């Protein structure tokens, strides 16, 4: 990352600082949860190996917490994925200049690059 712009995604697409900070925050949250899960798994394994009834019954709660954490990680990754997709679509739309017609269908725009001509089709995903 340099300054306030993150480059290197796709073909030089630039993401603003706010988007990058949101991604970083989510990745830190995911890493914190995964670190917590590692500790939970270690404790679950120790309790299991001890075969002490109180420790084994404690594992029930620990496994529930582990499952809850896994669901949180999945949700965070889903949010990251949709945020990233929206950012890339917005960036692509801004770069191509394509617009959505009143009927909700995409517009097409022909772009010339050197001796080649490309047809861009922009579409809105729900």
Backbone as ProteinMPNN parsed JSONL, in Angstrom:
{"seq_chain_A": "XXXXXXXXXXXXXXXXXXXXXXXXXXXXXXXXXXXXXXXXXXXXXXXXXXXXXXXXXXXXXXXXXXXXXXXXXXXXXXXXXXXXXXXXXXXXXXXXXXXXXXXXXXXXXXXXXXXXXXXXXXXXXX", "coords_chain_A": {"N_chain_A": [[0.841, -1.178, 0.0], [0.506, 2.162, -0.813], [0.505, 5.394, 0.36], [-2.73, 6.647, 0.194], [-3.932, 4.879, -1.502], [-4.645, 1.66, -2.74], [-3.172, -0.484, -4.932], [-2.965, -2.884, -7.609], [-4.88, -4.778, -7.787], [-6.644, -6.747, -9.964], [-6.479, -5.145, -13.017], [-4.884, -2.912, -12.199], [-6.734, -1.541, -10.766], [-7.881, 0.85, -8.436], [-8.381, 1.208, -5.0], [-10.063, 3.07, -2.532], [-8.946, 4.59, 0.579], [-10.777, 4.171, 2.691], [-12.144, 1.817, 1.982], [-10.033, -0.038, 1.988], [-9.26, 0.132, 4.671], [-11.548, -0.893, 5.878], [-11.47, -3.542, 4.943], [-9.05, -4.352, 6.147], [-9.725, -4.112, 8.861], [-11.719, -6.074, 9.061], [-10.217, -8.364, 8.434], [-8.464, -8.402, 10.599], [-10.29, -8.865, 12.658], [-11.141, -11.451, 11.92], [-8.704, -12.841, 12.18], [-8.262, -12.558, 14.941], [-10.411, -14.045, 15.961], [-9.768, -16.568, 14.922], [-7.372, -17.038, 16.269], [-8.367, -17.203, 18.864], [-9.912, -19.489, 18.53], [-7.914, -21.401, 18.138], [-6.846, -21.536, 20.719], [-9.11, -22.476, 22.092], [-9.436, -25.002, 20.881], [-7.071, -26.248, 21.693], [-7.535, -26.35, 24.465], [-9.836, -27.944, 24.504], [-8.792, -30.346, 23.485], [-6.92, -30.981, 25.518], [-8.658, -31.323, 27.694], [-10.113, -33.515, 26.757], [-8.117, -35.472, 26.577], [-7.489, -35.716, 29.268], [-9.605, -37.061, 30.389], [-11.136, -36.557, 32.608], [-14.189, -36.292, 34.226], [-15.443, -33.719, 34.798], [-13.93, -32.018, 33.169], [-14.5, -33.09, 30.662], [-17.233, -32.564, 30.477], [-17.122, -29.816, 30.451], [-16.153, -29.403, 27.929], [-18.37, -29.411, 26.269], [-19.529, -26.835, 26.357], [-17.297, -25.418, 25.43], [-17.017, -26.396, 22.84], [-19.398, -25.506, 21.725], [-18.904, -22.755, 21.821], [-16.729, -22.658, 20.063], [-17.994, -23.476, 17.665], [-19.749, -21.324, 17.339], [-17.905, -19.265, 16.957], [-16.796, -20.075, 14.539], [-18.991, -19.731, 12.842], [-19.135, -16.937, 12.985], [-16.736, -16.229, 11.696], [-17.251, -17.201, 9.115], [-19.405, -15.523, 8.446], [-18.096, -13.02, 8.509], [-16.255, -13.366, 6.381], [-18.089, -13.656, 4.3], [-19.272, -11.119, 4.309], [-16.993, -9.615, 3.686], [-16.469, -10.564, 1.115], [-18.773, -9.731, -0.339], [-18.548, -6.964, 0.021], [-16.132, -6.477, -1.254], [-16.794, -7.253, -3.861], [-18.788, -5.35, -4.469], [-17.22, -3.021, -4.347], [-15.416, -3.466, -6.431], [-17.185, -3.611, -8.594], [-18.263, -1.03, -8.557], [-15.95, 0.425, -9.043], [-15.24, -0.571, -11.545], [-17.46, 0.233, -13.014], [-17.179, 3.01, -12.82], [-14.766, 3.381, -14.174], [-15.339, 2.418, -16.762], [-17.447, 3.899, -17.631], [-19.895, 3.009, -18.303], [-23.46, 2.779, -18.301], [-26.599, 2.161, -16.678], [-29.532, 1.204, -18.239], [-32.91, 2.496, -18.287], [-34.576, 0.312, -18.052], [-33.209, -1.393, -16.438], [-31.319, -2.974, -17.591], [-28.02, -3.675, -18.812], [-25.687, -1.356, -20.254], [-23.804, -1.077, -23.274], [-20.492, -0.486, -24.282], [-18.094, 0.498, -26.566], [-14.66, 0.175, -26.55], [-11.571, 1.417, -27.562], [-8.363, 0.113, -27.896], [-5.264, 0.614, -28.748], [-4.738, -1.146, -31.666], [-6.878, -2.739, -31.306], [-10.298, -3.506, -30.662], [-12.653, -3.456, -28.084], [-15.583, -4.79, -26.609], [-17.43, -3.644, -24.021], [-19.48, -4.839, -21.5], [-21.536, -3.809, -19.09], [-23.053, -4.802, -16.12], [-25.622, -4.805, -13.634], [-25.461, -6.331, -10.585], [-27.456, -8.061, -8.292]], "CA_chain_A": [[0.0, 0.0, 0.0], [1.223, 3.425, -0.828], [-0.37, 6.521, 0.626], [-4.123, 6.337, 0.455], [-4.457, 4.075, -2.591], [-4.172, 0.283, -2.832], [-3.214, -0.893, -6.323], [-2.522, -4.244, -7.839], [-6.015, -5.678, -7.926], [-7.074, -6.764, -11.352], [-5.572, -4.475, -13.941], [-4.511, -1.602, -11.708], [-7.857, -0.892, -10.107], [-7.48, 1.507, -7.204], [-9.4, 1.245, -3.965], [-9.777, 4.174, -1.624], [-8.473, 4.269, 1.927], [-11.879, 3.675, 3.516], [-12.388, 0.423, 1.616], [-8.89, -0.816, 2.456], [-9.337, 0.077, 6.133], [-12.637, -1.822, 6.206], [-10.937, -4.887, 4.728], [-8.055, -4.633, 7.183], [-10.44, -4.295, 10.126], [-12.363, -7.391, 9.008], [-9.19, -9.403, 8.501], [-7.982, -8.433, 11.98], [-11.334, -9.554, 13.421], [-11.06, -12.871, 11.578], [-7.497, -13.4, 12.785], [-8.488, -12.64, 16.39], [-11.302, -15.189, 16.213], [-9.016, -17.799, 14.648], [-6.44, -17.216, 17.392], [-9.182, -17.677, 19.984], [-10.278, -20.876, 18.215], [-6.751, -22.251, 18.388], [-6.796, -21.749, 22.173], [-10.243, -23.343, 22.445], [-9.135, -26.365, 20.421], [-6.044, -26.791, 22.603], [-8.18, -26.678, 25.741], [-10.723, -29.091, 24.255], [-7.937, -31.536, 23.376], [-6.391, -31.298, 26.85], [-9.766, -31.862, 28.487], [-10.438, -34.838, 26.236], [-7.044, -36.387, 26.957], [-7.492, -35.922, 30.724], [-10.719, -37.981, 30.682], [-11.761, -36.167, 33.876], [-15.594, -35.99, 33.895], [-15.723, -32.269, 34.777], [-13.291, -31.451, 31.978], [-15.237, -33.548, 29.484], [-18.5, -31.83, 30.393], [-16.763, -28.441, 30.078], [-15.937, -29.381, 26.484], [-19.63, -29.128, 25.582], [-19.59, -25.378, 26.208], [-16.182, -24.957, 24.596], [-17.315, -26.753, 21.442], [-20.435, -24.56, 21.291], [-18.228, -21.48, 21.57], [-15.951, -22.857, 18.84], [-18.935, -23.456, 16.538], [-20.219, -19.942, 17.199], [-16.793, -18.507, 16.369], [-16.675, -20.462, 13.127], [-20.075, -19.034, 12.143], [-18.748, -15.527, 12.887], [-15.711, -16.13, 10.649], [-17.94, -17.374, 7.831], [-20.153, -14.28, 8.203], [-17.138, -11.962, 8.185], [-15.759, -13.595, 5.023], [-19.189, -13.364, 3.369], [-19.358, -9.658, 4.238], [-15.819, -9.151, 2.938], [-16.658, -10.92, -0.284], [-19.757, -8.85, -0.968], [-17.983, -5.612, 0.007], [-15.114, -6.438, -2.301], [-17.498, -7.283, -5.148], [-19.41, -4.032, -4.685], [-16.15, -2.055, -4.62], [-14.887, -3.719, -7.768], [-18.217, -3.235, -9.564], [-18.323, 0.43, -8.583], [-14.73, 0.877, -9.688], [-15.35, -0.934, -12.958], [-18.477, 1.113, -13.591], [-16.607, 4.354, -12.919], [-13.714, 3.379, -15.19], [-15.849, 2.142, -18.099], [-18.413, 4.911, -18.021], [-21.142, 2.355, -18.68], [-24.613, 3.181, -17.503], [-27.712, 1.239, -16.667], [-30.702, 1.757, -18.9], [-34.067, 2.62, -17.397], [-35.191, -0.999, -17.853], [-32.361, -2.153, -15.534], [-30.342, -3.765, -18.337], [-26.732, -3.005, -18.918], [-25.344, -0.689, -21.498], [-22.574, -1.571, -23.868], [-19.635, 0.609, -24.704], [-16.942, 0.007, -27.295], [-13.436, 0.852, -26.14], [-10.463, 1.124, -28.474], [-7.062, 0.028, -27.245], [-4.307, 0.351, -29.819], [-5.403, -1.596, -32.879], [-7.928, -3.673, -30.94], [-11.537, -2.931, -30.175], [-13.271, -4.325, -27.084], [-16.95, -4.465, -26.248], [-17.645, -3.761, -22.588], [-20.859, -4.982, -21.085], [-21.649, -3.592, -17.66], [-24.345, -5.261, -15.617], [-25.846, -4.597, -12.21], [-25.75, -7.58, -9.883], [-28.212, -7.798, -7.063]], "C_chain_A": [[0.878, 1.231, 0.0], [0.226, 4.533, -0.589], [-1.782, 6.065, 0.931], [-4.733, 5.44, -0.612], [-3.818, 2.691, -2.563], [-4.303, -0.129, -4.28], [-2.8, -2.345, -6.422], [-3.664, -5.237, -7.877], [-6.452, -5.598, -9.37], [-6.039, -6.106, -12.233], [-5.28, -3.051, -13.476], [-5.656, -0.854, -11.06], [-7.398, -0.311, -8.783], [-8.654, 1.545, -6.241], [-9.055, 2.373, -3.0], [-9.447, 3.683, -0.222], [-9.56, 3.656, 2.785], [-12.15, 2.199, 3.243], [-11.272, -0.465, 2.161], [-8.928, -0.951, 3.978], [-10.436, -0.872, 6.586], [-12.166, -3.259, 6.035], [-9.956, -5.264, 5.83], [-8.73, -4.905, 8.521], [-11.091, -5.683, 10.168], [-11.343, -8.516, 9.113], [-8.604, -9.52, 9.91], [-9.004, -9.151, 12.865], [-11.278, -11.058, 13.173], [-9.855, -13.504, 12.261], [-7.644, -13.536, 14.293], [-9.364, -13.842, 16.747], [-10.562, -16.501, 15.987], [-7.992, -18.078, 15.741], [-7.18, -17.746, 18.617], [-9.577, -19.148, 19.764], [-9.125, -21.835, 18.47], [-6.638, -22.562, 19.884], [-7.927, -22.675, 22.637], [-9.962, -24.793, 22.068], [-8.088, -27.01, 21.313], [-6.67, -27.207, 23.93], [-9.105, -27.879, 25.599], [-9.911, -30.38, 24.195], [-7.367, -31.953, 24.735], [-7.474, -31.909, 27.735], [-10.114, -33.281, 28.058], [-9.395, -35.866, 26.676], [-7.044, -36.679, 28.454], [-8.547, -36.939, 31.156], [-11.35, -37.739, 32.049], [-13.194, -35.726, 33.543], [-15.922, -34.492, 33.842], [-15.126, -31.598, 33.536], [-14.044, -31.836, 30.708], [-16.565, -32.804, 29.35], [-18.252, -30.352, 30.046], [-16.578, -28.317, 28.569], [-17.217, -29.056, 25.713], [-19.748, -27.623, 25.319], [-18.493, -24.834, 25.312], [-16.44, -25.24, 23.115], [-18.417, -25.843, 20.893], [-19.823, -23.195, 20.966], [-17.42, -21.544, 20.28], [-16.855, -22.791, 17.611], [-19.456, -22.046, 16.277], [-19.145, -19.071, 16.542], [-16.633, -18.816, 14.885], [-17.768, -19.784, 12.305], [-19.738, -17.552, 11.966], [-17.707, -15.317, 11.79], [-16.353, -16.25, 9.27], [-18.702, -16.097, 7.472], [-19.222, -13.133, 7.82], [-16.59, -12.122, 6.769], [-16.838, -13.318, 3.986], [-19.341, -11.857, 3.197], [-18.184, -9.077, 3.446], [-15.989, -9.395, 1.445], [-17.64, -9.982, -0.971], [-19.253, -7.407, -1.017], [-16.962, -5.467, -1.112], [-15.78, -6.413, -3.678], [-18.138, -5.944, -5.465], [-18.353, -2.988, -5.034], [-15.619, -2.221, -6.032], [-15.903, -3.34, -8.838], [-18.305, -1.725, -9.689], [-17.109, 0.991, -9.306], [-14.776, 0.614, -11.188], [-16.344, -0.031, -13.671], [-17.922, 2.514, -13.792], [-15.573, 4.426, -14.033], [-14.28, 3.244, -16.594], [-16.827, 3.201, -18.575], [-19.724, 4.317, -18.469], [-22.262, 2.792, -17.774], [-25.69, 2.13, -17.604], [-28.89, 1.916, -17.337], [-31.873, 1.77, -17.933], [-34.751, 1.281, -17.154], [-34.339, -1.904, -16.97], [-31.327, -3.003, -16.243], [-29.069, -2.961, -18.529], [-26.581, -2.303, -20.262], [-24.057, -1.294, -22.02], [-21.782, -0.372, -24.355], [-18.411, 0.013, -25.39], [-15.73, 0.858, -26.932], [-12.338, 0.451, -27.12], [-9.159, 1.157, -27.697], [-6.053, -0.347, -28.314], [-5.06, 0.004, -31.089], [-6.568, -2.521, -32.574], [-9.153, -2.925, -30.431], [-12.182, -3.93, -29.226], [-14.686, -3.852, -26.821], [-17.109, -4.704, -24.761], [-19.126, -3.894, -22.323], [-20.882, -4.854, -19.579], [-23.015, -4.082, -17.22], [-24.418, -5.009, -14.128], [-26.215, -5.931, -11.602], [-26.488, -7.249, -8.611], [-27.683, -8.576, -5.915]], "O_chain_A": [[1.867, 1.314, 0.729], [-0.797, 4.604, -1.269], [-2.011, 5.22, 1.798], [-5.95, 5.256, -0.625], [-2.607, 2.559, -2.387], [-5.408, -0.133, -4.823], [-2.347, -2.952, -5.452], [-3.424, -6.439, -7.99], [-6.61, -4.512, -9.928], [-4.862, -6.465, -12.202], [-5.406, -2.1, -14.247], [-5.556, 0.351, -10.829], [-6.599, -0.93, -8.081], [-9.778, 1.874, -6.621], [-7.884, 2.598, -2.693], [-9.645, 2.514, 0.11], [-9.297, 2.716, 3.534], [-12.361, 1.421, 4.174], [-11.54, -1.524, 2.73], [-8.658, -2.027, 4.513], [-10.27, -1.582, 7.578], [-12.433, -4.104, 6.889], [-10.022, -6.363, 6.382], [-8.344, -5.831, 9.234], [-11.023, -6.379, 11.181], [-11.577, -9.508, 9.802], [-8.284, -10.62, 10.36], [-8.63, -9.952, 13.721], [-11.358, -11.848, 14.114], [-9.966, -14.578, 12.852], [-7.196, -14.528, 14.868], [-9.093, -14.561, 17.708], [-10.709, -17.441, 16.768], [-7.769, -19.234, 16.1], [-6.683, -18.626, 19.321], [-9.573, -19.945, 20.702], [-9.328, -22.946, 18.959], [-6.371, -23.699, 20.271], [-7.716, -23.551, 23.475], [-10.224, -25.705, 22.852], [-8.2, -28.187, 21.654], [-6.375, -28.28, 24.457], [-9.151, -28.736, 26.481], [-10.297, -31.39, 24.784], [-7.336, -33.14, 25.061], [-7.234, -32.891, 28.437], [-10.377, -34.144, 28.895], [-9.731, -36.975, 27.091], [-6.646, -37.766, 28.871], [-8.388, -37.603, 32.181], [-12.023, -38.617, 32.588], [-13.39, -34.878, 32.672], [-16.614, -34.05, 32.925], [-15.745, -30.72, 32.935], [-14.208, -31.023, 29.798], [-16.976, -32.454, 28.243], [-19.095, -29.718, 29.413], [-16.817, -27.255, 27.995], [-17.155, -28.488, 24.622], [-20.031, -27.198, 24.199], [-18.717, -23.91, 24.53], [-16.119, -24.424, 22.251], [-18.374, -25.454, 19.726], [-20.175, -22.563, 19.969], [-17.425, -20.597, 19.494], [-16.522, -22.129, 16.628], [-19.588, -21.629, 15.126], [-19.444, -18.246, 15.679], [-16.367, -17.924, 14.079], [-17.509, -19.313, 11.198], [-20.022, -16.974, 10.917], [-17.783, -14.345, 11.038], [-16.031, -15.483, 8.363], [-18.652, -15.642, 6.329], [-19.526, -12.363, 6.909], [-16.47, -11.142, 6.035], [-16.543, -12.801, 2.909], [-19.518, -11.368, 2.08], [-18.358, -8.164, 2.64], [-15.685, -8.531, 0.623], [-17.368, -9.493, -2.067], [-19.505, -6.7, -1.993], [-16.935, -4.462, -1.823], [-15.379, -5.646, -4.554], [-18.045, -5.456, -6.591], [-18.567, -2.162, -5.921], [-15.397, -1.241, -6.744], [-15.528, -2.804, -9.881], [-18.41, -1.194, -10.794], [-17.23, 1.929, -10.093], [-14.399, 1.464, -11.994], [-16.101, 0.414, -14.792], [-18.168, 3.138, -14.824], [-15.507, 5.42, -14.757], [-13.778, 3.874, -17.525], [-17.017, 3.383, -19.778], [-20.589, 5.037, -18.967], [-22.04, 3.135, -16.614], [-25.685, 1.305, -18.518], [-29.207, 3.067, -17.039], [-31.83, 1.128, -16.883], [-35.44, 1.122, -16.146], [-34.693, -3.065, -16.764], [-30.536, -3.684, -15.591], [-29.057, -1.735, -18.422], [-27.25, -2.619, -21.246], [-23.316, -1.944, -21.282], [-22.349, 0.632, -24.786], [-17.767, -0.882, -24.843], [-15.768, 2.087, -26.996], [-12.2, -0.724, -27.461], [-8.884, 2.091, -26.945], [-5.994, -1.501, -28.739], [-5.917, 0.764, -31.539], [-7.192, -3.041, -33.499], [-9.044, -1.848, -29.844], [-12.249, -5.121, -29.53], [-14.955, -2.651, -26.812], [-16.944, -5.827, -24.286], [-19.933, -3.14, -22.867], [-20.317, -5.686, -18.869], [-24.021, -3.807, -17.875], [-23.398, -5.0, -13.439], [-27.16, -6.587, -12.041], [-26.177, -6.269, -7.934], [-28.205, -8.472, -4.805]]}, "name": "protein", "num_of_chains": 1, "seq": "XXXXXXXXXXXXXXXXXXXXXXXXXXXXXXXXXXXXXXXXXXXXXXXXXXXXXXXXXXXXXXXXXXXXXXXXXXXXXXXXXXXXXXXXXXXXXXXXXXXXXXXXXXXXXXXXXXXXXXXXXXXXXX"}
